PDB file of C-alpha atoms in Angstrom:
ATOM      1  CA  MET G  26     -13.952  -2.392 -15.081  1.00 52.00           C
ATOM      2  CA  ASN G  27     -13.731  -5.123 -17.747  1.00 56.00           C
ATOM      3  CA  TRP G  28     -10.488  -3.587 -18.984  1.00 53.00           C
ATOM      4  CA  ILE G  29      -8.942  -4.170 -15.544  1.00 56.00           C
ATOM      5  CA  SER G  30     -10.037  -7.818 -15.684  1.00 58.00           C
ATOM      6  CA  SER G  31      -8.424  -8.056 -19.112  1.00 62.00           C
ATOM      7  CA  LEU G  32      -5.158  -6.639 -17.766  1.00 63.00           C
ATOM      8  CA  LEU G  33      -5.261  -8.981 -14.774  1.00 64.00           C
ATOM      9  CA  GLY G  34      -5.424 -11.874 -17.223  1.00 68.00           C
ATOM     10  CA  ASN G  35      -2.279 -10.699 -19.001  1.00 75.00           C
ATOM     11  CA  LEU G  36       0.270  -9.894 -16.309  1.00 81.00           C
ATOM     12  CA  ASN G  37       3.639  -8.672 -17.553  1.00 88.00           C
ATOM     13  CA  TYR G  38       5.989  -6.063 -16.107  1.00 92.00           C
ATOM     14  CA  PRO G  39       4.346  -2.955 -17.686  1.00 91.00           C
ATOM     15  CA  THR G  40       0.889  -4.253 -16.723  1.00 91.00           C
ATOM     16  CA  ILE G  41       2.003  -4.949 -13.154  1.00 93.00           C
ATOM     17  CA  PHE G  42       3.466  -1.445 -12.916  1.00 95.00           C
ATOM     18  CA  PHE G  43       0.321   0.161 -14.337  1.00 93.00           C
ATOM     19  CA  LEU G  44      -2.146  -1.765 -12.168  1.00 92.00           C
ATOM     20  CA  MET G  45      -0.159  -1.126  -8.997  1.00 93.00           C
ATOM     21  CA  MET G  46       0.022   2.552  -9.887  1.00 94.00           C
ATOM     22  CA  LEU G  47      -3.789   2.592 -10.128  1.00 91.00           C
ATOM     23  CA  GLU G  48      -4.105   0.620  -6.886  1.00 89.00           C
ATOM     24  CA  SER G  49      -2.089   3.263  -5.029  1.00 89.00           C
ATOM     25  CA  THR G  50      -4.301   6.112  -6.231  1.00 88.00           C
ATOM     26  CA  VAL G  51      -8.048   5.792  -5.680  1.00 81.00           C
ATOM     27  CA  ILE G  52      -8.885   3.232  -8.380  1.00 82.00           C
ATOM     28  CA  PRO G  53     -10.197   0.003  -6.755  1.00 73.00           C
ATOM     29  CA  VAL G  54      -7.636  -2.472  -8.088  1.00 82.00           C
ATOM     30  CA  PRO G  55      -6.910  -5.277  -5.567  1.00 83.00           C
ATOM     31  CA  SER G  56      -3.133  -5.611  -5.237  1.00 86.00           C
ATOM     32  CA  GLU G  57      -3.611  -9.199  -4.016  1.00 86.00           C
ATOM     33  CA  LEU G  58      -4.897 -10.113  -7.464  1.00 86.00           C
ATOM     34  CA  VAL G  59      -1.948  -8.436  -9.180  1.00 90.00           C
ATOM     35  CA  VAL G  60       1.225  -9.297  -7.261  1.00 92.00           C
ATOM     36  CA  SER G  61       0.325 -12.797  -6.054  1.00 91.00           C
ATOM     37  CA  PRO G  62      -0.754 -14.094  -9.504  1.00 90.00           C
ATOM     38  CA  ALA G  63       2.361 -12.491 -11.029  1.00 92.00           C
ATOM     39  CA  ALA G  64       4.514 -14.266  -8.445  1.00 92.00           C
ATOM     40  CA  TYR G  65       2.615 -17.478  -9.198  1.00 91.00           C
ATOM     41  CA  HIS G  66       3.697 -17.188 -12.845  1.00 90.00           C
ATOM     42  CA  ALA G  67       7.213 -16.294 -11.735  1.00 92.00           C
ATOM     43  CA  ALA G  68       7.372 -19.578  -9.813  1.00 92.00           C
ATOM     44  CA  ALA G  69       6.479 -21.307 -13.078  1.00 87.00           C
ATOM     45  CA  GLY G  70       9.464 -19.604 -14.715  1.00 88.00           C
ATOM     46  CA  ASN G  71       7.465 -17.262 -16.954  1.00 87.00           C
ATOM     47  CA  ILE G  72       8.724 -14.020 -15.399  1.00 91.00           C
ATOM     48  CA  ASN G  73      11.249 -12.972 -12.736  1.00 94.00           C
ATOM     49  CA  ILE G  74      10.034 -12.742  -9.119  1.00 94.00           C
ATOM     50  CA  TRP G  75      12.408  -9.887  -8.227  1.00 95.00           C
ATOM     51  CA  LEU G  76      11.248  -7.834 -11.184  1.00 96.00           C
ATOM     52  CA  VAL G  77       7.648  -8.482 -10.144  1.00 95.00           C
ATOM     53  CA  ILE G  78       8.409  -6.968  -6.731  1.00 96.00           C
ATOM     54  CA  LEU G  79      10.410  -4.112  -8.282  1.00 96.00           C
ATOM     55  CA  PHE G  80       7.765  -3.066 -10.807  1.00 96.00           C
ATOM     56  CA  SER G  81       4.990  -3.492  -8.229  1.00 95.00           C
ATOM     57  CA  THR G  82       6.804  -1.195  -5.819  1.00 96.00           C
ATOM     58  CA  LEU G  83       7.673   1.387  -8.485  1.00 96.00           C
ATOM     59  CA  GLY G  84       4.039   1.428  -9.583  1.00 95.00           C
ATOM     60  CA  ALA G  85       2.916   1.890  -5.979  1.00 94.00           C
ATOM     61  CA  ASP G  86       5.404   4.750  -5.590  1.00 95.00           C
ATOM     62  CA  LEU G  87       4.042   6.544  -8.646  1.00 96.00           C
ATOM     63  CA  GLY G  88       0.408   6.082  -7.609  1.00 94.00           C
ATOM     64  CA  ALA G  89       1.140   7.271  -4.078  1.00 93.00           C
ATOM     65  CA  THR G  90       3.022  10.267  -5.480  1.00 95.00           C
ATOM     66  CA  ILE G  91      -0.015  11.222  -7.560  1.00 94.00           C
ATOM     67  CA  ASN G  92      -2.181  11.191  -4.421  1.00 91.00           C
ATOM     68  CA  TYR G  93       0.476  13.118  -2.496  1.00 93.00           C
ATOM     69  CA  VAL G  94       0.942  15.843  -5.139  1.00 94.00           C
ATOM     70  CA  VAL G  95      -2.787  16.339  -5.726  1.00 92.00           C
ATOM     71  CA  SER G  96      -3.502  16.534  -1.979  1.00 90.00           C
ATOM     72  CA  TYR G  97      -0.497  18.822  -1.418  1.00 90.00           C
ATOM     73  CA  PHE G  98      -1.740  21.415  -3.898  1.00 92.00           C
ATOM     74  CA  VAL G  99      -5.542  21.221  -3.831  1.00 89.00           C
ATOM     75  CA  GLY G 100      -6.032  20.967  -0.062  1.00 85.00           C
ATOM     76  CA  ARG G 101      -8.545  19.264   2.216  1.00 85.00           C
ATOM     77  CA  PRO G 102     -11.826  20.871   0.994  1.00 84.00           C
ATOM     78  CA  VAL G 103     -11.270  19.713  -2.596  1.00 87.00           C
ATOM     79  CA  VAL G 104     -10.161  16.237  -1.478  1.00 86.00           C
ATOM     80  CA  TYR G 105     -13.308  15.887   0.645  1.00 84.00           C
ATOM     81  CA  ARG G 106     -15.486  17.192  -2.176  1.00 87.00           C
ATOM     82  CA  PHE G 107     -14.085  14.545  -4.515  1.00 84.00           C
ATOM     83  CA  ALA G 108     -14.480  11.811  -1.888  1.00 81.00           C
ATOM     84  CA  ASN G 109     -18.162  12.719  -1.536  1.00 84.00           C
ATOM     85  CA  SER G 110     -18.795  12.959  -5.284  1.00 86.00           C
ATOM     86  CA  LYS G 111     -20.327  10.270  -7.503  1.00 85.00           C
ATOM     87  CA  LEU G 112     -16.920   9.654  -9.088  1.00 82.00           C
ATOM     88  CA  GLY G 113     -15.375   9.290  -5.648  1.00 77.00           C
ATOM     89  CA  HIS G 114     -18.044   6.771  -4.685  1.00 77.00           C
ATOM     90  CA  LEU G 115     -17.391   4.841  -7.906  1.00 78.00           C
ATOM     91  CA  CYS G 116     -13.781   4.585  -6.690  1.00 71.00           C
ATOM     92  CA  LEU G 117     -15.147   3.193  -3.387  1.00 72.00           C
ATOM     93  CA  LEU G 118     -14.087   6.417  -1.685  1.00 78.00           C
ATOM     94  CA  ASN G 119     -15.893   8.583   0.851  1.00 80.00           C
ATOM     95  CA  GLN G 120     -15.046  11.295   3.368  1.00 84.00           C
ATOM     96  CA  GLN G 121     -15.063   8.857   6.273  1.00 86.00           C
ATOM     97  CA  LYS G 122     -12.316   6.777   4.675  1.00 84.00           C
ATOM     98  CA  VAL G 123     -10.182   9.859   4.068  1.00 83.00           C
ATOM     99  CA  GLU G 124     -10.739  11.035   7.646  1.00 83.00           C
ATOM    100  CA  LYS G 125      -9.778   7.581   8.925  1.00 83.00           C
ATOM    101  CA  SER G 126      -6.496   7.686   6.991  1.00 84.00           C
ATOM    102  CA  GLU G 127      -5.844  11.221   8.283  1.00 82.00           C
ATOM    103  CA  LYS G 128      -6.421  10.151  11.876  1.00 82.00           C
ATOM    104  CA  TYR G 129      -4.032   7.221  11.449  1.00 77.00           C
ATOM    105  CA  PHE G 130      -1.409   9.516   9.928  1.00 81.00           C
ATOM    106  CA  TYR G 131      -1.634  12.147  12.665  1.00 79.00           C
ATOM    107  CA  ASP G 132      -1.791   9.557  15.462  1.00 77.00           C
ATOM    108  CA  HIS G 133       1.367   7.777  14.315  1.00 71.00           C
ATOM    109  CA  GLY G 134       3.361  10.518  12.630  1.00 69.00           C
ATOM    110  CA  MET G 135       5.602   9.945   9.642  1.00 71.00           C
ATOM    111  CA  VAL G 136       6.006   6.238  10.482  1.00 73.00           C
ATOM    112  CA  ALA G 137       2.355   5.908   9.418  1.00 77.00           C
ATOM    113  CA  THR G 138       3.539   6.248   5.823  1.00 80.00           C
ATOM    114  CA  ILE G 139       5.352   2.909   6.261  1.00 78.00           C
ATOM    115  CA  THR G 140       2.919   1.023   8.464  1.00 75.00           C
ATOM    116  CA  GLY G 141      -0.153   2.492   6.766  1.00 77.00           C
ATOM    117  CA  ARG G 142       0.910   0.859   3.501  1.00 80.00           C
ATOM    118  CA  LEU G 143       0.294  -2.507   5.169  1.00 76.00           C
ATOM    119  CA  ILE G 144      -3.205  -1.891   6.496  1.00 76.00           C
ATOM    120  CA  PRO G 145      -6.243  -2.692   4.317  1.00 72.00           C
ATOM    121  CA  GLY G 146      -8.559   0.285   3.889  1.00 72.00           C
ATOM    122  CA  ILE G 147      -5.793   2.758   4.684  1.00 77.00           C
ATOM    123  CA  ARG G 148      -2.955   1.478   2.515  1.00 78.00           C
ATOM    124  CA  HIS G 149      -3.844   3.252  -0.721  1.00 78.00           C
ATOM    125  CA  LEU G 150      -5.085   6.412   1.045  1.00 84.00           C
ATOM    126  CA  ILE G 151      -2.238   7.120   3.482  1.00 86.00           C
ATOM    127  CA  SER G 152      -0.510   9.280   0.863  1.00 88.00           C
ATOM    128  CA  ILE G 153      -3.436  11.744   0.964  1.00 88.00           C
ATOM    129  CA  PRO G 154      -2.874  12.961   4.562  1.00 87.00           C
ATOM    130  CA  ALA G 155       0.875  12.989   3.877  1.00 88.00           C
ATOM    131  CA  GLY G 156       0.226  15.438   1.051  1.00 88.00           C
ATOM    132  CA  LEU G 157      -2.255  17.478   3.097  1.00 87.00           C
ATOM    133  CA  ALA G 158       0.336  17.749   5.892  1.00 86.00           C
ATOM    134  CA  LYS G 159       2.978  18.755   3.294  1.00 89.00           C
ATOM    135  CA  MET G 160       5.320  16.024   4.501  1.00 89.00           C
ATOM    136  CA  ASN G 161       8.847  16.219   3.069  1.00 91.00           C
ATOM    137  CA  TYR G 162       8.651  14.408  -0.276  1.00 92.00           C
ATOM    138  CA  GLY G 163      12.008  12.646   0.094  1.00 92.00           C
ATOM    139  CA  LYS G 164      10.938  11.085   3.382  1.00 90.00           C
ATOM    140  CA  PHE G 165       7.495  10.337   1.982  1.00 91.00           C
ATOM    141  CA  LEU G 166       8.950   8.480  -0.990  1.00 93.00           C
ATOM    142  CA  LEU G 167      11.421   6.543   1.169  1.00 93.00           C
ATOM    143  CA  TYR G 168       8.773   5.446   3.655  1.00 89.00           C
ATOM    144  CA  THR G 169       6.287   4.643   0.898  1.00 91.00           C
ATOM    145  CA  THR G 170       8.882   2.499  -0.879  1.00 94.00           C
ATOM    146  CA  LEU G 171       9.663   0.603   2.321  1.00 90.00           C
ATOM    147  CA  GLY G 172       6.003   0.009   3.171  1.00 88.00           C
ATOM    148  CA  ALA G 173       4.988  -0.909  -0.368  1.00 91.00           C
ATOM    149  CA  GLY G 174       8.066  -3.116  -0.735  1.00 93.00           C
ATOM    150  CA  VAL G 175       7.211  -5.114   2.383  1.00 87.00           C
ATOM    151  CA  TRP G 176       3.587  -5.497   1.278  1.00 89.00           C
ATOM    152  CA  ASN G 177       4.587  -6.640  -2.210  1.00 92.00           C
ATOM    153  CA  CYS G 178       7.081  -9.131  -0.787  1.00 92.00           C
ATOM    154  CA  ILE G 179       4.314 -10.639   1.348  1.00 89.00           C
ATOM    155  CA  LEU G 180       1.985 -10.950  -1.640  1.00 91.00           C
ATOM    156  CA  ALA G 181       4.779 -12.312  -3.837  1.00 93.00           C
ATOM    157  CA  ALA G 182       5.674 -14.932  -1.224  1.00 91.00           C
ATOM    158  CA  LEU G 183       2.023 -16.013  -1.127  1.00 89.00           C
ATOM    159  CA  GLY G 184       1.824 -16.363  -4.914  1.00 90.00           C
ATOM    160  CA  TRP G 185       5.106 -18.280  -5.047  1.00 92.00           C
ATOM    161  CA  TYR G 186       3.899 -20.646  -2.315  1.00 91.00           C
ATOM    162  CA  LEU G 187       0.508 -21.227  -3.928  1.00 90.00           C
ATOM    163  CA  HIS G 188       2.170 -22.352  -7.147  1.00 89.00           C
ATOM    164  CA  SER G 189       3.237 -25.534  -5.378  1.00 88.00           C
ATOM    165  CA  ILE G 190      -0.201 -26.436  -4.013  1.00 89.00           C
ATOM    166  CA  VAL G 191      -2.989 -25.213  -6.341  1.00 85.00           C
ATOM    167  CA  GLY G 192      -3.785 -25.021 -10.028  1.00 84.00           C
ATOM    168  CA  GLU G 193      -4.230 -21.684 -11.758  1.00 81.00           C
ATOM    169  CA  ASP G 194      -8.019 -22.126 -11.909  1.00 82.00           C
ATOM    170  CA  GLN G 195      -8.104 -22.101  -8.071  1.00 84.00           C
ATOM    171  CA  LEU G 196      -5.541 -19.345  -7.596  1.00 84.00           C
ATOM    172  CA  ASN G 197      -7.753 -16.303  -6.997  1.00 82.00           C
ATOM    173  CA  ASP G 198     -10.026 -18.196  -4.593  1.00 83.00           C
ATOM    174  CA  LYS G 199      -7.010 -19.366  -2.597  1.00 85.00           C
ATOM    175  CA  ILE G 200      -5.546 -15.861  -2.509  1.00 84.00           C
ATOM    176  CA  MET G 201      -8.754 -14.545  -0.964  1.00 81.00           C
ATOM    177  CA  GLU G 202      -8.892 -17.522   1.411  1.00 81.00           C
ATOM    178  CA  TYR G 203      -5.405 -16.758   2.684  1.00 82.00           C
ATOM    179  CA  GLY G 204      -6.338 -13.086   3.054  1.00 74.00           C
ATOM    180  CA  ASP G 205      -7.151 -13.396   6.761  1.00 72.00           C
ATOM    181  CA  TYR G 206      -3.780 -14.976   7.507  1.00 78.00           C
ATOM    182  CA  ILE G 207      -2.089 -12.134   5.656  1.00 76.00           C
ATOM    183  CA  LYS G 208      -4.044  -9.584   7.702  1.00 74.00           C
ATOM    184  CA  TYR G 209      -2.959 -11.202  10.983  1.00 76.00           C
ATOM    185  CA  PHE G 210       0.639 -11.218   9.829  1.00 76.00           C
ATOM    186  CA  ILE G 211       0.417  -7.578   8.760  1.00 74.00           C
ATOM    187  CA  ILE G 212      -1.103  -6.518  12.086  1.00 74.00           C
ATOM    188  CA  ALA G 213       1.810  -8.198  13.874  1.00 77.00           C
ATOM    189  CA  VAL G 214       4.350  -6.489  11.619  1.00 72.00           C
ATOM    190  CA  VAL G 215       2.695  -3.088  12.059  1.00 71.00           C
ATOM    191  CA  CYS G 216       2.566  -3.466  15.844  1.00 74.00           C
ATOM    192  CA  ILE G 217       6.247  -4.395  15.943  1.00 77.00           C
ATOM    193  CA  ALA G 218       7.140  -1.425  13.728  1.00 71.00           C
ATOM    194  CA  ILE G 219       5.134   1.024  15.844  1.00 71.00           C
ATOM    195  CA  VAL G 220       6.658  -0.279  19.087  1.00 78.00           C
ATOM    196  CA  TYR G 221      10.143  -0.029  17.562  1.00 76.00           C
ATOM    197  CA  PHE G 222       9.699   3.603  16.506  1.00 72.00           C
ATOM    198  CA  LEU G 223       8.101   4.537  19.825  1.00 73.00           C
ATOM    199  CA  LEU G 224      10.968   2.978  21.781  1.00 80.00           C
ATOM    200  CA  ARG G 225      13.489   4.685  19.531  1.00 77.00           C
ATOM    201  CA  ASN G 226      11.850   8.068  20.109  1.00 72.00           C
ATOM    202  CA  VAL G 227      11.752   7.503  23.878  1.00 77.00           C
ATOM    203  CA  SER G 228      15.428   6.529  23.810  1.00 77.00           C
ATOM    204  CA  LYS G 229      16.322   9.688  21.866  1.00 73.00           C
ATOM    205  CA  LYS G 230      14.416  11.897  24.311  1.00 72.00           C
ATOM    206  CA  LYS G 231      16.135  10.276  27.296  1.00 73.00           C
ATOM    207  CA  LYS G 232      19.520  10.763  25.649  1.00 69.00           C
ATOM    208  CA  MET G 233      18.755  14.432  24.936  1.00 68.00           C
ATOM    209  CA  ASN G 234      17.633  14.981  28.533  1.00 68.00           C
ATOM    210  CA  LYS G 235      20.847  13.450  29.874  1.00 68.00           C
ATOM    211  CA  GLU G 236      22.958  15.645  27.615  1.00 64.00           C
ATOM    212  CA  GLN G 237      21.169  18.718  28.918  1.00 60.00           C
TER     213      GLN G 237
END
């Protein structure tokens, strides 16, 4: 993966797009080490922060779409076979991880495509069960864009903030150090989102019952 390290050391808009596309498939590219460093350089005036978020999100959309389309057409047995293969293991993938993302998707419905994009370990795989379930692509793309957009904004905010307190030689270490805080924040956001959608569904059902 030396070529990935090389790309990480030369972050521009096409590179950001490409790496985030890979990150949203099954290639183990850490988005924290793409978006946050890019935002760090944006804070220094080298690139534009909004374009960093835009290209990161577009890349995530394309990568997620690849997962979705492949899963949609090849089906569960082939997906599992790949997950259990040597190539799948090289991508840090296994059947248990796919099953975990499927369970999350089926437990939370279509909203999982938004909230799942924020959860480590599920984020880059949530598009697989969406494809297996043959979820409407328009809704899938909308929810993926929203989830990926929120995640990229969080990472961009971290990189922008770190520019004011650490030198570039300490950047990656600090990003990993702040990882736990990001996880806590994400869990809070996901819980709020799930509660919101649950309450909205309950409200709709009550309204429909009254109308009947």
